[in-house]
């Protein structure tokens, strides 16, 4: 898997999106989202999601902590800032105290915390992104990883290949329960650079857009070589 990050391209995204009052953090998020979404071995149309945590000045001039996450159904290869709805993150983190949250209530709660009421529905995996403490989080359904994590003995193979560099998450349908389980597994080893979701895909994360993207390409390449 080729790493397509180019510094000049990243700077051009920052310059272009500045015209729309889009922050550097979000512009770089859009850039690496396009890099991931443009690679069909990583993302099919409408699949995968990405996020970035950053600050946002509300109508009172106060700084709020928010998360921008890919809108449900938007294509990672060509989305704009309109396809990355922003949500206040602290209310999302409060849901960690809940034992249950059904999909309808979760979607309603996510929408109630949008900073723009006209924004599209955020990804069903928004809480998973929110619970991970890293600034940038990437998620793909890499062909290489799917060929591995769909095997009956995938957990044993993943442990052999990655040791403790990636956390391994048993399959659960996307939603609140999966987000809680991913958080539990991450908390058990905060040194991991990503999470393998069995029968599902891979998450990587980092302190910068480039670091999270680099890790995605690195681990997909390792699986391709295997």
PDB file of C-alpha atoms in Angstrom:
ATOM      1  CA  UNK A   1       0.000   0.000   0.000  1.00  0.00           C
ATOM      2  CA  UNK A   2       1.573   3.271  -1.148  1.00  0.00           C
ATOM      3  CA  UNK A   3       1.716   6.255   1.190  1.00  0.00           C
ATOM      4  CA  UNK A   4       0.314   9.189  -0.811  1.00  0.00           C
ATOM      5  CA  UNK A   5       0.871  12.003   1.712  1.00  0.00           C
ATOM      6  CA  UNK A   6       2.459  15.052   0.073  1.00  0.00           C
ATOM      7  CA  UNK A   7       3.295  18.129   2.111  1.00  0.00           C
ATOM      8  CA  UNK A   8       2.519  20.548  -0.731  1.00  0.00           C
ATOM      9  CA  UNK A   9      -0.909  18.973  -1.209  1.00  0.00           C
ATOM     10  CA  UNK A  10      -1.655  19.180   2.504  1.00  0.00           C
ATOM     11  CA  UNK A  11      -0.765  22.877   2.513  1.00  0.00           C
ATOM     12  CA  UNK A  12      -2.990  23.488  -0.508  1.00  0.00           C
ATOM     13  CA  UNK A  13      -5.944  21.992   1.377  1.00  0.00           C
ATOM     14  CA  UNK A  14      -5.314  24.327   4.309  1.00  0.00           C
ATOM     15  CA  UNK A  15      -5.192  27.317   1.942  1.00  0.00           C
ATOM     16  CA  UNK A  16      -8.288  26.271  -0.023  1.00  0.00           C
ATOM     17  CA  UNK A  17     -10.524  25.555   2.970  1.00  0.00           C
ATOM     18  CA  UNK A  18      -9.491  28.747   4.738  1.00  0.00           C
ATOM     19  CA  UNK A  19     -11.850  30.501   2.278  1.00  0.00           C
ATOM     20  CA  UNK A  20     -14.721  28.668   3.997  1.00  0.00           C
ATOM     21  CA  UNK A  21     -13.485  29.504   7.511  1.00  0.00           C
ATOM     22  CA  UNK A  22     -12.424  25.883   7.939  1.00  0.00           C
ATOM     23  CA  UNK A  23      -9.643  25.332  10.481  1.00  0.00           C
ATOM     24  CA  UNK A  24      -6.261  23.797   9.688  1.00  0.00           C
ATOM     25  CA  UNK A  25      -7.193  20.745  11.775  1.00  0.00           C
ATOM     26  CA  UNK A  26     -10.315  20.055   9.725  1.00  0.00           C
ATOM     27  CA  UNK A  27      -8.647  20.864   6.387  1.00  0.00           C
ATOM     28  CA  UNK A  28      -5.963  18.249   7.073  1.00  0.00           C
ATOM     29  CA  UNK A  29      -8.683  15.833   8.178  1.00  0.00           C
ATOM     30  CA  UNK A  30     -10.396  16.290   4.816  1.00  0.00           C
ATOM     31  CA  UNK A  31      -7.067  15.822   2.998  1.00  0.00           C
ATOM     32  CA  UNK A  32      -6.253  12.441   4.536  1.00  0.00           C
ATOM     33  CA  UNK A  33      -9.887  11.369   4.273  1.00  0.00           C
ATOM     34  CA  UNK A  34      -9.590  11.916   0.510  1.00  0.00           C
ATOM     35  CA  UNK A  35      -6.337   9.943   0.418  1.00  0.00           C
ATOM     36  CA  UNK A  36      -7.999   6.999   2.158  1.00  0.00           C
ATOM     37  CA  UNK A  37     -11.261   7.223   0.252  1.00  0.00           C
ATOM     38  CA  UNK A  38      -9.533   7.398  -3.117  1.00  0.00           C
ATOM     39  CA  UNK A  39      -7.928   3.985  -2.561  1.00  0.00           C
ATOM     40  CA  UNK A  40     -10.523   1.329  -3.414  1.00  0.00           C
ATOM     41  CA  UNK A  41      -8.506  -1.355  -1.607  1.00  0.00           C
ATOM     42  CA  UNK A  42      -9.256   0.599   1.570  1.00  0.00           C
ATOM     43  CA  UNK A  43     -12.698   2.114   1.155  1.00  0.00           C
ATOM     44  CA  UNK A  44     -15.716   1.322  -0.989  1.00  0.00           C
ATOM     45  CA  UNK A  45     -18.194   4.104  -1.770  1.00  0.00           C
ATOM     46  CA  UNK A  46     -19.877   5.326   1.417  1.00  0.00           C
ATOM     47  CA  UNK A  47     -17.771   3.115   3.679  1.00  0.00           C
ATOM     48  CA  UNK A  48     -15.231   3.909   6.383  1.00  0.00           C
ATOM     49  CA  UNK A  49     -15.077   7.041   8.507  1.00  0.00           C
ATOM     50  CA  UNK A  50     -12.646   9.547   9.975  1.00  0.00           C
ATOM     51  CA  UNK A  51     -12.666  12.167  12.721  1.00  0.00           C
ATOM     52  CA  UNK A  52     -10.710  14.985  14.327  1.00  0.00           C
ATOM     53  CA  UNK A  53     -11.040  16.552  17.772  1.00  0.00           C
ATOM     54  CA  UNK A  54     -10.409  20.281  17.950  1.00  0.00           C
ATOM     55  CA  UNK A  55     -11.623  23.562  19.454  1.00  0.00           C
ATOM     56  CA  UNK A  56     -14.564  25.641  18.271  1.00  0.00           C
ATOM     57  CA  UNK A  57     -15.633  29.135  19.275  1.00  0.00           C
ATOM     58  CA  UNK A  58     -19.352  29.199  20.108  1.00  0.00           C
ATOM     59  CA  UNK A  59     -21.752  32.153  19.802  1.00  0.00           C
ATOM     60  CA  UNK A  60     -20.613  33.458  23.209  1.00  0.00           C
ATOM     61  CA  UNK A  61     -17.001  33.555  22.087  1.00  0.00           C
ATOM     62  CA  UNK A  62     -16.149  30.599  24.326  1.00  0.00           C
ATOM     63  CA  UNK A  63     -13.913  27.703  23.265  1.00  0.00           C
ATOM     64  CA  UNK A  64     -15.760  24.391  23.071  1.00  0.00           C
ATOM     65  CA  UNK A  65     -14.141  20.998  22.534  1.00  0.00           C
ATOM     66  CA  UNK A  66     -15.731  19.365  19.499  1.00  0.00           C
ATOM     67  CA  UNK A  67     -15.319  16.382  17.215  1.00  0.00           C
ATOM     68  CA  UNK A  68     -15.771  16.491  13.454  1.00  0.00           C
ATOM     69  CA  UNK A  69     -16.720  13.068  12.106  1.00  0.00           C
ATOM     70  CA  UNK A  70     -17.650  11.821   8.656  1.00  0.00           C
ATOM     71  CA  UNK A  71     -21.332  12.147   7.863  1.00  0.00           C
ATOM     72  CA  UNK A  72     -23.273   8.924   7.422  1.00  0.00           C
ATOM     73  CA  UNK A  73     -23.249   7.803   3.776  1.00  0.00           C
ATOM     74  CA  UNK A  74     -20.830  10.481   2.572  1.00  0.00           C
ATOM     75  CA  UNK A  75     -18.070   9.335   0.242  1.00  0.00           C
ATOM     76  CA  UNK A  76     -14.592   9.666   1.754  1.00  0.00           C
ATOM     77  CA  UNK A  77     -13.005  10.231  -1.660  1.00  0.00           C
ATOM     78  CA  UNK A  78     -14.702  13.555  -2.372  1.00  0.00           C
ATOM     79  CA  UNK A  79     -16.492  14.904   0.707  1.00  0.00           C
ATOM     80  CA  UNK A  80     -16.138  18.553   1.723  1.00  0.00           C
ATOM     81  CA  UNK A  81     -16.362  20.221   5.122  1.00  0.00           C
ATOM     82  CA  UNK A  82     -20.158  19.909   4.790  1.00  0.00           C
ATOM     83  CA  UNK A  83     -19.741  16.149   5.017  1.00  0.00           C
ATOM     84  CA  UNK A  84     -17.893  16.390   8.347  1.00  0.00           C
ATOM     85  CA  UNK A  85     -20.526  17.395  10.927  1.00  0.00           C
ATOM     86  CA  UNK A  86     -19.204  18.796  14.209  1.00  0.00           C
ATOM     87  CA  UNK A  87     -20.511  17.777  17.635  1.00  0.00           C
ATOM     88  CA  UNK A  88     -19.834  18.947  21.179  1.00  0.00           C
ATOM     89  CA  UNK A  89     -17.718  16.128  22.558  1.00  0.00           C
ATOM     90  CA  UNK A  90     -18.239  16.399  26.336  1.00  0.00           C
ATOM     91  CA  UNK A  91     -21.914  15.329  26.187  1.00  0.00           C
ATOM     92  CA  UNK A  92     -20.844  12.379  24.023  1.00  0.00           C
ATOM     93  CA  UNK A  93     -18.284  11.293  26.615  1.00  0.00           C
ATOM     94  CA  UNK A  94     -21.001  11.327  29.295  1.00  0.00           C
ATOM     95  CA  UNK A  95     -22.607   8.347  27.554  1.00  0.00           C
ATOM     96  CA  UNK A  96     -19.723   6.201  28.828  1.00  0.00           C
ATOM     97  CA  UNK A  97     -21.622   6.046  32.108  1.00  0.00           C
ATOM     98  CA  UNK A  98     -24.608   4.353  30.428  1.00  0.00           C
ATOM     99  CA  UNK A  99     -25.044   0.588  30.298  1.00  0.00           C
ATOM    100  CA  UNK A 100     -27.421   0.629  27.336  1.00  0.00           C
ATOM    101  CA  UNK A 101     -28.293   2.994  24.503  1.00  0.00           C
ATOM    102  CA  UNK A 102     -30.361   1.828  21.541  1.00  0.00           C
ATOM    103  CA  UNK A 103     -29.690   3.036  18.011  1.00  0.00           C
ATOM    104  CA  UNK A 104     -32.689   5.374  17.763  1.00  0.00           C
ATOM    105  CA  UNK A 105     -31.839   7.137  21.013  1.00  0.00           C
ATOM    106  CA  UNK A 106     -28.178   7.281  20.066  1.00  0.00           C
ATOM    107  CA  UNK A 107     -28.880   8.905  16.695  1.00  0.00           C
ATOM    108  CA  UNK A 108     -31.234  11.395  18.346  1.00  0.00           C
ATOM    109  CA  UNK A 109     -28.639  12.205  21.023  1.00  0.00           C
ATOM    110  CA  UNK A 110     -25.929  12.707  18.417  1.00  0.00           C
ATOM    111  CA  UNK A 111     -28.131  15.085  16.442  1.00  0.00           C
ATOM    112  CA  UNK A 112     -28.999  17.036  19.601  1.00  0.00           C
ATOM    113  CA  UNK A 113     -25.287  17.774  20.072  1.00  0.00           C
ATOM    114  CA  UNK A 114     -24.501  18.990  16.545  1.00  0.00           C
ATOM    115  CA  UNK A 115     -23.046  22.484  16.343  1.00  0.00           C
ATOM    116  CA  UNK A 116     -25.025  22.987  13.098  1.00  0.00           C
ATOM    117  CA  UNK A 117     -28.619  21.749  13.129  1.00  0.00           C
ATOM    118  CA  UNK A 118     -28.570  21.509   9.319  1.00  0.00           C
ATOM    119  CA  UNK A 119     -25.599  19.128   9.267  1.00  0.00           C
ATOM    120  CA  UNK A 120     -26.012  15.528   8.063  1.00  0.00           C
ATOM    121  CA  UNK A 121     -26.294  12.656  10.492  1.00  0.00           C
ATOM    122  CA  UNK A 122     -22.862  11.813  11.885  1.00  0.00           C
ATOM    123  CA  UNK A 123     -21.504   8.299  11.446  1.00  0.00           C
ATOM    124  CA  UNK A 124     -23.078   5.513  13.525  1.00  0.00           C
ATOM    125  CA  UNK A 125     -19.536   5.013  14.867  1.00  0.00           C
ATOM    126  CA  UNK A 126     -19.262   8.578  16.211  1.00  0.00           C
ATOM    127  CA  UNK A 127     -19.161   7.482  19.867  1.00  0.00           C
ATOM    128  CA  UNK A 128     -16.319   5.064  19.098  1.00  0.00           C
ATOM    129  CA  UNK A 129     -14.332   7.961  17.623  1.00  0.00           C
ATOM    130  CA  UNK A 130     -15.235  10.200  20.561  1.00  0.00           C
ATOM    131  CA  UNK A 131     -14.183   7.699  23.229  1.00  0.00           C
ATOM    132  CA  UNK A 132     -10.691   7.300  21.749  1.00  0.00           C
ATOM    133  CA  UNK A 133      -8.584  10.174  23.180  1.00  0.00           C
ATOM    134  CA  UNK A 134      -6.458  10.742  20.087  1.00  0.00           C
ATOM    135  CA  UNK A 135      -6.849  13.892  18.012  1.00  0.00           C
ATOM    136  CA  UNK A 136      -7.166  12.046  14.685  1.00  0.00           C
ATOM    137  CA  UNK A 137      -8.889   8.692  14.154  1.00  0.00           C
ATOM    138  CA  UNK A 138      -9.132   6.763  10.852  1.00  0.00           C
ATOM    139  CA  UNK A 139     -11.294   3.727  10.060  1.00  0.00           C
ATOM    140  CA  UNK A 140     -11.264   1.633   6.889  1.00  0.00           C
ATOM    141  CA  UNK A 141     -12.560  -1.704   5.658  1.00  0.00           C
ATOM    142  CA  UNK A 142      -9.239  -2.585   4.046  1.00  0.00           C
ATOM    143  CA  UNK A 143      -9.473  -5.542   1.646  1.00  0.00           C
ATOM    144  CA  UNK A 144      -6.267  -6.962   3.107  1.00  0.00           C
ATOM    145  CA  UNK A 145      -7.535  -6.717   6.672  1.00  0.00           C
ATOM    146  CA  UNK A 146     -10.928  -8.176   5.773  1.00  0.00           C
ATOM    147  CA  UNK A 147      -9.241 -11.185   4.170  1.00  0.00           C
ATOM    148  CA  UNK A 148      -7.504 -11.692   7.512  1.00  0.00           C
ATOM    149  CA  UNK A 149     -10.134 -10.785  10.115  1.00  0.00           C
ATOM    150  CA  UNK A 150     -12.833 -12.915   8.445  1.00  0.00           C
ATOM    151  CA  UNK A 151     -10.840 -16.118   9.041  1.00  0.00           C
ATOM    152  CA  UNK A 152     -11.969 -18.474  11.809  1.00  0.00           C
ATOM    153  CA  UNK A 153      -8.551 -18.203  13.501  1.00  0.00           C
ATOM    154  CA  UNK A 154      -8.057 -14.483  12.813  1.00  0.00           C
ATOM    155  CA  UNK A 155      -7.461 -13.553  16.451  1.00  0.00           C
ATOM    156  CA  UNK A 156      -4.509 -15.934  16.759  1.00  0.00           C
ATOM    157  CA  UNK A 157      -3.012 -14.740  13.460  1.00  0.00           C
ATOM    158  CA  UNK A 158      -3.402 -11.065  14.421  1.00  0.00           C
ATOM    159  CA  UNK A 159      -1.665 -11.674  17.750  1.00  0.00           C
ATOM    160  CA  UNK A 160       1.182 -13.390  15.928  1.00  0.00           C
ATOM    161  CA  UNK A 161       1.619 -10.569  13.395  1.00  0.00           C
ATOM    162  CA  UNK A 162       1.079  -7.495  15.564  1.00  0.00           C
ATOM    163  CA  UNK A 163       1.909  -8.644  19.108  1.00  0.00           C
ATOM    164  CA  UNK A 164       0.626  -5.793  21.321  1.00  0.00           C
ATOM    165  CA  UNK A 165       0.845  -3.003  18.727  1.00  0.00           C
ATOM    166  CA  UNK A 166      -2.854  -3.264  17.839  1.00  0.00           C
ATOM    167  CA  UNK A 167      -5.791  -4.074  20.084  1.00  0.00           C
ATOM    168  CA  UNK A 168      -8.145  -6.857  18.968  1.00  0.00           C
ATOM    169  CA  UNK A 169     -11.921  -6.328  19.243  1.00  0.00           C
ATOM    170  CA  UNK A 170     -14.460  -9.181  18.841  1.00  0.00           C
ATOM    171  CA  UNK A 171     -17.281  -8.551  16.377  1.00  0.00           C
ATOM    172  CA  UNK A 172     -20.241  -6.446  17.487  1.00  0.00           C
ATOM    173  CA  UNK A 173     -22.580  -4.482  15.228  1.00  0.00           C
ATOM    174  CA  UNK A 174     -21.564  -0.804  14.974  1.00  0.00           C
ATOM    175  CA  UNK A 175     -23.198   1.369  17.612  1.00  0.00           C
ATOM    176  CA  UNK A 176     -23.033   2.064  21.327  1.00  0.00           C
ATOM    177  CA  UNK A 177     -22.040  -1.454  22.427  1.00  0.00           C
ATOM    178  CA  UNK A 178     -19.137  -1.579  19.980  1.00  0.00           C
ATOM    179  CA  UNK A 179     -17.959   1.869  21.066  1.00  0.00           C
ATOM    180  CA  UNK A 180     -17.960   0.792  24.721  1.00  0.00           C
ATOM    181  CA  UNK A 181     -16.081  -2.427  23.969  1.00  0.00           C
ATOM    182  CA  UNK A 182     -13.454  -0.617  21.874  1.00  0.00           C
ATOM    183  CA  UNK A 183     -12.929   1.845  24.712  1.00  0.00           C
ATOM    184  CA  UNK A 184     -12.509  -1.014  27.201  1.00  0.00           C
ATOM    185  CA  UNK A 185      -9.923  -2.753  25.037  1.00  0.00           C
ATOM    186  CA  UNK A 186      -8.068   0.505  24.360  1.00  0.00           C
ATOM    187  CA  UNK A 187      -7.987   1.339  28.075  1.00  0.00           C
ATOM    188  CA  UNK A 188      -6.374  -2.054  28.765  1.00  0.00           C
ATOM    189  CA  UNK A 189      -3.356  -1.011  26.640  1.00  0.00           C
ATOM    190  CA  UNK A 190      -3.128   2.675  25.797  1.00  0.00           C
ATOM    191  CA  UNK A 191       0.121   2.125  23.878  1.00  0.00           C
ATOM    192  CA  UNK A 192      -1.638   0.556  20.888  1.00  0.00           C
ATOM    193  CA  UNK A 193      -1.544   2.461  17.582  1.00  0.00           C
ATOM    194  CA  UNK A 194      -4.853   1.071  16.390  1.00  0.00           C
ATOM    195  CA  UNK A 195      -7.639  -1.447  16.849  1.00  0.00           C
ATOM    196  CA  UNK A 196      -8.426  -4.511  14.749  1.00  0.00           C
ATOM    197  CA  UNK A 197     -12.174  -5.129  14.599  1.00  0.00           C
ATOM    198  CA  UNK A 198     -12.720  -8.800  13.780  1.00  0.00           C
ATOM    199  CA  UNK A 199     -15.059  -9.361  10.807  1.00  0.00           C
ATOM    200  CA  UNK A 200     -15.131  -5.600  10.323  1.00  0.00           C
ATOM    201  CA  UNK A 201     -11.943  -3.589   9.656  1.00  0.00           C
ATOM    202  CA  UNK A 202      -9.218  -1.493  11.266  1.00  0.00           C
ATOM    203  CA  UNK A 203      -8.914   1.768  13.223  1.00  0.00           C
ATOM    204  CA  UNK A 204      -5.699   3.754  13.527  1.00  0.00           C
ATOM    205  CA  UNK A 205      -5.122   6.995  15.399  1.00  0.00           C
ATOM    206  CA  UNK A 206      -2.508   9.627  16.168  1.00  0.00           C
ATOM    207  CA  UNK A 207      -1.771  13.143  17.314  1.00  0.00           C
ATOM    208  CA  UNK A 208      -1.715  14.445  13.734  1.00  0.00           C
ATOM    209  CA  UNK A 209      -3.523  13.698  10.485  1.00  0.00           C
ATOM    210  CA  UNK A 210      -0.283  12.417   8.981  1.00  0.00           C
ATOM    211  CA  UNK A 211       0.521  10.121  11.903  1.00  0.00           C
ATOM    212  CA  UNK A 212      -2.897   8.450  11.855  1.00  0.00           C
ATOM    213  CA  UNK A 213      -2.792   8.104   8.052  1.00  0.00           C
ATOM    214  CA  UNK A 214       0.789   6.789   8.105  1.00  0.00           C
ATOM    215  CA  UNK A 215      -0.206   4.143  10.626  1.00  0.00           C
ATOM    216  CA  UNK A 216      -3.136   3.021   8.484  1.00  0.00           C
ATOM    217  CA  UNK A 217      -0.895   2.574   5.443  1.00  0.00           C
ATOM    218  CA  UNK A 218       1.802   0.877   7.532  1.00  0.00           C
ATOM    219  CA  UNK A 219      -0.480  -1.745   9.049  1.00  0.00           C
ATOM    220  CA  UNK A 220      -2.373  -2.435   5.836  1.00  0.00           C
ATOM    221  CA  UNK A 221       0.975  -2.947   4.097  1.00  0.00           C
ATOM    222  CA  UNK A 222       2.065  -5.403   6.802  1.00  0.00           C
ATOM    223  CA  UNK A 223      -1.100  -7.462   6.219  1.00  0.00           C
ATOM    224  CA  UNK A 224      -0.667  -7.296   2.447  1.00  0.00           C
ATOM    225  CA  UNK A 225       2.882  -8.616   2.811  1.00  0.00           C
ATOM    226  CA  UNK A 226       1.655 -11.385   5.125  1.00  0.00           C
TER     227      UNK A 226
END
